[in-house]
């Protein structure tokens, strides 16, 4: 199996082709940025990353390509709320922790969460949980009384 992150641009082009996506230069750049490491990026963040180093890419182009990537399983779409959508470079099933103080999103391994008491009469294909919370501050007085 090829590595998940840090693929070369040639490998990215092959990945896109294997997902039935025509590998245009722009799409290769986008996927290369996204898949460089485990991360959760908004469409705006991806557009800013692209525009820093390459030609100006329109918001519509970025948005359309991200939708295509998500549909074809290159990235996962993570909908935190209607105005906060992220693109996740980890294609494997997993859950998330959203730190409400920093806005940072972290992965929670799939095995860390068990969902057993659901009474849903359906064939469940995917479960994605977003845990929202605030990190507990380390109380120094308790550590050093
Ligand atoms: Zn994730």
PDB file of C-alpha atoms and ligand atoms in Angstrom:
ATOM      1  CA  UNK A   1       0.000   0.000   0.000  1.00  0.00           C
ATOM      2  CA  UNK A   2       1.313   3.454  -0.836  1.00  0.00           C
ATOM      3  CA  UNK A   3       1.829   5.984   1.903  1.00  0.00           C
ATOM      4  CA  UNK A   4      -1.133   8.141   2.924  1.00  0.00           C
ATOM      5  CA  UNK A   5       0.630  11.511   3.176  1.00  0.00           C
ATOM      6  CA  UNK A   6       3.499  13.280   1.476  1.00  0.00           C
ATOM      7  CA  UNK A   7       2.877  11.811  -1.956  1.00  0.00           C
ATOM      8  CA  UNK A   8       4.761  13.171  -4.940  1.00  0.00           C
ATOM      9  CA  UNK A   9       2.804  15.097  -7.571  1.00  0.00           C
ATOM     10  CA  UNK A  10       3.134  12.112  -9.898  1.00  0.00           C
ATOM     11  CA  UNK A  11       1.568   9.885  -7.215  1.00  0.00           C
ATOM     12  CA  UNK A  12      -1.184  12.457  -6.656  1.00  0.00           C
ATOM     13  CA  UNK A  13      -1.984  12.431 -10.388  1.00  0.00           C
ATOM     14  CA  UNK A  14      -2.183   8.618 -10.284  1.00  0.00           C
ATOM     15  CA  UNK A  15      -4.442   8.752  -7.226  1.00  0.00           C
ATOM     16  CA  UNK A  16      -6.819  11.201  -8.957  1.00  0.00           C
ATOM     17  CA  UNK A  17      -6.885   9.037 -12.090  1.00  0.00           C
ATOM     18  CA  UNK A  18      -7.642   5.955  -9.979  1.00  0.00           C
ATOM     19  CA  UNK A  19     -10.671   7.841  -8.575  1.00  0.00           C
ATOM     20  CA  UNK A  20     -11.908   8.797 -12.062  1.00  0.00           C
ATOM     21  CA  UNK A  21     -10.852  12.415 -11.638  1.00  0.00           C
ATOM     22  CA  UNK A  22      -9.093  14.060 -14.580  1.00  0.00           C
ATOM     23  CA  UNK A  23      -5.808  15.281 -13.054  1.00  0.00           C
ATOM     24  CA  UNK A  24      -5.592  18.924 -14.157  1.00  0.00           C
ATOM     25  CA  UNK A  25      -2.630  20.948 -12.869  1.00  0.00           C
ATOM     26  CA  UNK A  26      -4.916  22.798 -10.459  1.00  0.00           C
ATOM     27  CA  UNK A  27      -6.453  19.620  -9.060  1.00  0.00           C
ATOM     28  CA  UNK A  28      -3.013  18.081  -8.564  1.00  0.00           C
ATOM     29  CA  UNK A  29      -1.885  21.199  -6.653  1.00  0.00           C
ATOM     30  CA  UNK A  30      -5.006  21.138  -4.504  1.00  0.00           C
ATOM     31  CA  UNK A  31      -4.804  17.448  -3.662  1.00  0.00           C
ATOM     32  CA  UNK A  32      -1.051  17.737  -3.094  1.00  0.00           C
ATOM     33  CA  UNK A  33      -1.594  20.547  -0.530  1.00  0.00           C
ATOM     34  CA  UNK A  34      -4.472  18.713   1.139  1.00  0.00           C
ATOM     35  CA  UNK A  35      -2.816  15.320   1.349  1.00  0.00           C
ATOM     36  CA  UNK A  36       0.594  16.572   2.481  1.00  0.00           C
ATOM     37  CA  UNK A  37      -0.208  15.673   6.120  1.00  0.00           C
ATOM     38  CA  UNK A  38      -3.158  14.844   8.399  1.00  0.00           C
ATOM     39  CA  UNK A  39      -5.221  18.040   8.512  1.00  0.00           C
ATOM     40  CA  UNK A  40      -8.675  19.565   8.384  1.00  0.00           C
ATOM     41  CA  UNK A  41      -8.894  22.598   6.127  1.00  0.00           C
ATOM     42  CA  UNK A  42     -11.745  24.878   5.098  1.00  0.00           C
ATOM     43  CA  UNK A  43     -12.231  25.807   1.442  1.00  0.00           C
ATOM     44  CA  UNK A  44     -10.975  29.324   2.251  1.00  0.00           C
ATOM     45  CA  UNK A  45      -7.819  28.004   3.899  1.00  0.00           C
ATOM     46  CA  UNK A  46      -7.113  25.796   0.894  1.00  0.00           C
ATOM     47  CA  UNK A  47      -7.675  28.715  -1.510  1.00  0.00           C
ATOM     48  CA  UNK A  48      -5.281  30.912   0.515  1.00  0.00           C
ATOM     49  CA  UNK A  49      -2.633  28.166   0.516  1.00  0.00           C
ATOM     50  CA  UNK A  50      -2.930  27.783  -3.250  1.00  0.00           C
ATOM     51  CA  UNK A  51      -2.913  31.516  -3.955  1.00  0.00           C
ATOM     52  CA  UNK A  52       0.211  32.062  -1.862  1.00  0.00           C
ATOM     53  CA  UNK A  53       2.358  29.948  -4.112  1.00  0.00           C
ATOM     54  CA  UNK A  54       0.532  29.550  -7.361  1.00  0.00           C
ATOM     55  CA  UNK A  55      -1.717  31.441  -9.716  1.00  0.00           C
ATOM     56  CA  UNK A  56      -4.979  32.889  -8.454  1.00  0.00           C
ATOM     57  CA  UNK A  57      -7.593  30.192  -8.132  1.00  0.00           C
ATOM     58  CA  UNK A  58     -11.221  31.238  -7.904  1.00  0.00           C
ATOM     59  CA  UNK A  59     -13.351  30.340  -4.934  1.00  0.00           C
ATOM     60  CA  UNK A  60     -15.829  28.528  -7.198  1.00  0.00           C
ATOM     61  CA  UNK A  61     -13.080  26.355  -8.703  1.00  0.00           C
ATOM     62  CA  UNK A  62     -11.742  25.425  -5.269  1.00  0.00           C
ATOM     63  CA  UNK A  63     -15.238  24.705  -3.992  1.00  0.00           C
ATOM     64  CA  UNK A  64     -16.209  22.571  -7.012  1.00  0.00           C
ATOM     65  CA  UNK A  65     -12.991  20.560  -6.901  1.00  0.00           C
ATOM     66  CA  UNK A  66     -13.350  19.951  -3.151  1.00  0.00           C
ATOM     67  CA  UNK A  67     -16.902  18.700  -3.665  1.00  0.00           C
ATOM     68  CA  UNK A  68     -15.597  16.388  -6.382  1.00  0.00           C
ATOM     69  CA  UNK A  69     -12.718  15.157  -4.174  1.00  0.00           C
ATOM     70  CA  UNK A  70     -15.169  14.436  -1.345  1.00  0.00           C
ATOM     71  CA  UNK A  71     -17.619  12.648  -3.638  1.00  0.00           C
ATOM     72  CA  UNK A  72     -14.841  10.443  -5.046  1.00  0.00           C
ATOM     73  CA  UNK A  73     -13.294   9.685  -1.650  1.00  0.00           C
ATOM     74  CA  UNK A  74     -10.023  11.604  -2.025  1.00  0.00           C
ATOM     75  CA  UNK A  75     -10.871  13.585   1.128  1.00  0.00           C
ATOM     76  CA  UNK A  76     -13.710  13.467   3.639  1.00  0.00           C
ATOM     77  CA  UNK A  77     -16.119  16.324   4.074  1.00  0.00           C
ATOM     78  CA  UNK A  78     -16.531  17.255   7.721  1.00  0.00           C
ATOM     79  CA  UNK A  79     -19.595  19.394   8.376  1.00  0.00           C
ATOM     80  CA  UNK A  80     -19.233  20.968  11.815  1.00  0.00           C
ATOM     81  CA  UNK A  81     -22.090  23.422  11.201  1.00  0.00           C
ATOM     82  CA  UNK A  82     -23.741  24.957   8.149  1.00  0.00           C
ATOM     83  CA  UNK A  83     -21.050  27.641   7.922  1.00  0.00           C
ATOM     84  CA  UNK A  84     -18.100  25.498   9.020  1.00  0.00           C
ATOM     85  CA  UNK A  85     -17.192  22.772   6.547  1.00  0.00           C
ATOM     86  CA  UNK A  86     -13.744  21.207   6.540  1.00  0.00           C
ATOM     87  CA  UNK A  87     -11.927  18.829   4.219  1.00  0.00           C
ATOM     88  CA  UNK A  88     -10.157  16.020   6.001  1.00  0.00           C
ATOM     89  CA  UNK A  89      -7.064  14.416   4.505  1.00  0.00           C
ATOM     90  CA  UNK A  90      -7.591  11.247   6.560  1.00  0.00           C
ATOM     91  CA  UNK A  91      -9.736   9.019   4.330  1.00  0.00           C
ATOM     92  CA  UNK A  92     -10.273   6.329   6.990  1.00  0.00           C
ATOM     93  CA  UNK A  93     -13.377   6.286   9.219  1.00  0.00           C
ATOM     94  CA  UNK A  94     -12.782   8.250  12.414  1.00  0.00           C
ATOM     95  CA  UNK A  95     -14.371  10.763  14.769  1.00  0.00           C
ATOM     96  CA  UNK A  96     -13.407  14.288  15.804  1.00  0.00           C
ATOM     97  CA  UNK A  97     -12.850  16.467  18.831  1.00  0.00           C
ATOM     98  CA  UNK A  98     -13.579  20.170  18.322  1.00  0.00           C
ATOM     99  CA  UNK A  99     -11.853  22.386  20.883  1.00  0.00           C
ATOM    100  CA  UNK A 100     -14.346  25.214  21.472  1.00  0.00           C
ATOM    101  CA  UNK A 101     -11.640  27.522  22.858  1.00  0.00           C
ATOM    102  CA  UNK A 102      -9.192  27.253  19.982  1.00  0.00           C
ATOM    103  CA  UNK A 103     -11.423  26.008  17.153  1.00  0.00           C
ATOM    104  CA  UNK A 104      -8.860  23.255  16.552  1.00  0.00           C
ATOM    105  CA  UNK A 105     -10.091  19.896  15.272  1.00  0.00           C
ATOM    106  CA  UNK A 106      -8.384  16.662  16.259  1.00  0.00           C
ATOM    107  CA  UNK A 107      -8.978  13.092  15.168  1.00  0.00           C
ATOM    108  CA  UNK A 108     -10.430  10.515  17.525  1.00  0.00           C
ATOM    109  CA  UNK A 109      -9.729   6.914  16.461  1.00  0.00           C
ATOM    110  CA  UNK A 110     -12.774   4.981  15.344  1.00  0.00           C
ATOM    111  CA  UNK A 111     -12.173   2.325  18.006  1.00  0.00           C
ATOM    112  CA  UNK A 112     -12.274   4.918  20.830  1.00  0.00           C
ATOM    113  CA  UNK A 113     -16.018   5.296  20.538  1.00  0.00           C
ATOM    114  CA  UNK A 114     -18.573   2.530  20.774  1.00  0.00           C
ATOM    115  CA  UNK A 115     -22.101   3.077  19.654  1.00  0.00           C
ATOM    116  CA  UNK A 116     -24.214   0.185  20.839  1.00  0.00           C
ATOM    117  CA  UNK A 117     -27.523   1.502  22.129  1.00  0.00           C
ATOM    118  CA  UNK A 118     -28.850   2.929  18.908  1.00  0.00           C
ATOM    119  CA  UNK A 119     -32.273   1.714  17.935  1.00  0.00           C
ATOM    120  CA  UNK A 120     -32.197   2.543  14.267  1.00  0.00           C
ATOM    121  CA  UNK A 121     -33.882   0.247  11.817  1.00  0.00           C
ATOM    122  CA  UNK A 122     -31.335   0.741   9.072  1.00  0.00           C
ATOM    123  CA  UNK A 123     -28.223  -0.690   7.582  1.00  0.00           C
ATOM    124  CA  UNK A 124     -25.655   1.743   9.007  1.00  0.00           C
ATOM    125  CA  UNK A 125     -22.924   2.577   6.521  1.00  0.00           C
ATOM    126  CA  UNK A 126     -21.060   5.301   8.350  1.00  0.00           C
ATOM    127  CA  UNK A 127     -20.942   6.848  11.816  1.00  0.00           C
ATOM    128  CA  UNK A 128     -19.135  10.152  12.299  1.00  0.00           C
ATOM    129  CA  UNK A 129     -19.205  11.846  15.684  1.00  0.00           C
ATOM    130  CA  UNK A 130     -17.983  15.347  16.494  1.00  0.00           C
ATOM    131  CA  UNK A 131     -17.259  15.752  20.199  1.00  0.00           C
ATOM    132  CA  UNK A 132     -17.275  19.445  21.144  1.00  0.00           C
ATOM    133  CA  UNK A 133     -15.644  20.603  24.352  1.00  0.00           C
ATOM    134  CA  UNK A 134     -13.047  22.653  26.163  1.00  0.00           C
ATOM    135  CA  UNK A 135      -9.683  21.324  27.282  1.00  0.00           C
ATOM    136  CA  UNK A 136      -9.290  21.206  31.046  1.00  0.00           C
ATOM    137  CA  UNK A 137      -6.673  23.676  32.250  1.00  0.00           C
ATOM    138  CA  UNK A 138      -3.891  22.065  34.205  1.00  0.00           C
ATOM    139  CA  UNK A 139      -4.217  23.288  37.797  1.00  0.00           C
ATOM    140  CA  UNK A 140      -0.645  24.007  38.841  1.00  0.00           C
ATOM    141  CA  UNK A 141      -1.546  24.271  42.521  1.00  0.00           C
ATOM    142  CA  UNK A 142      -2.754  20.692  42.461  1.00  0.00           C
ATOM    143  CA  UNK A 143       0.401  19.462  40.769  1.00  0.00           C
ATOM    144  CA  UNK A 144       2.702  21.361  43.143  1.00  0.00           C
ATOM    145  CA  UNK A 145       0.883  21.791  46.476  1.00  0.00           C
TER     146      UNK A 145
HETATM  147 ZN1  LIG B   1     -10.190  13.910  10.779  1.00  0.00          ZN
END
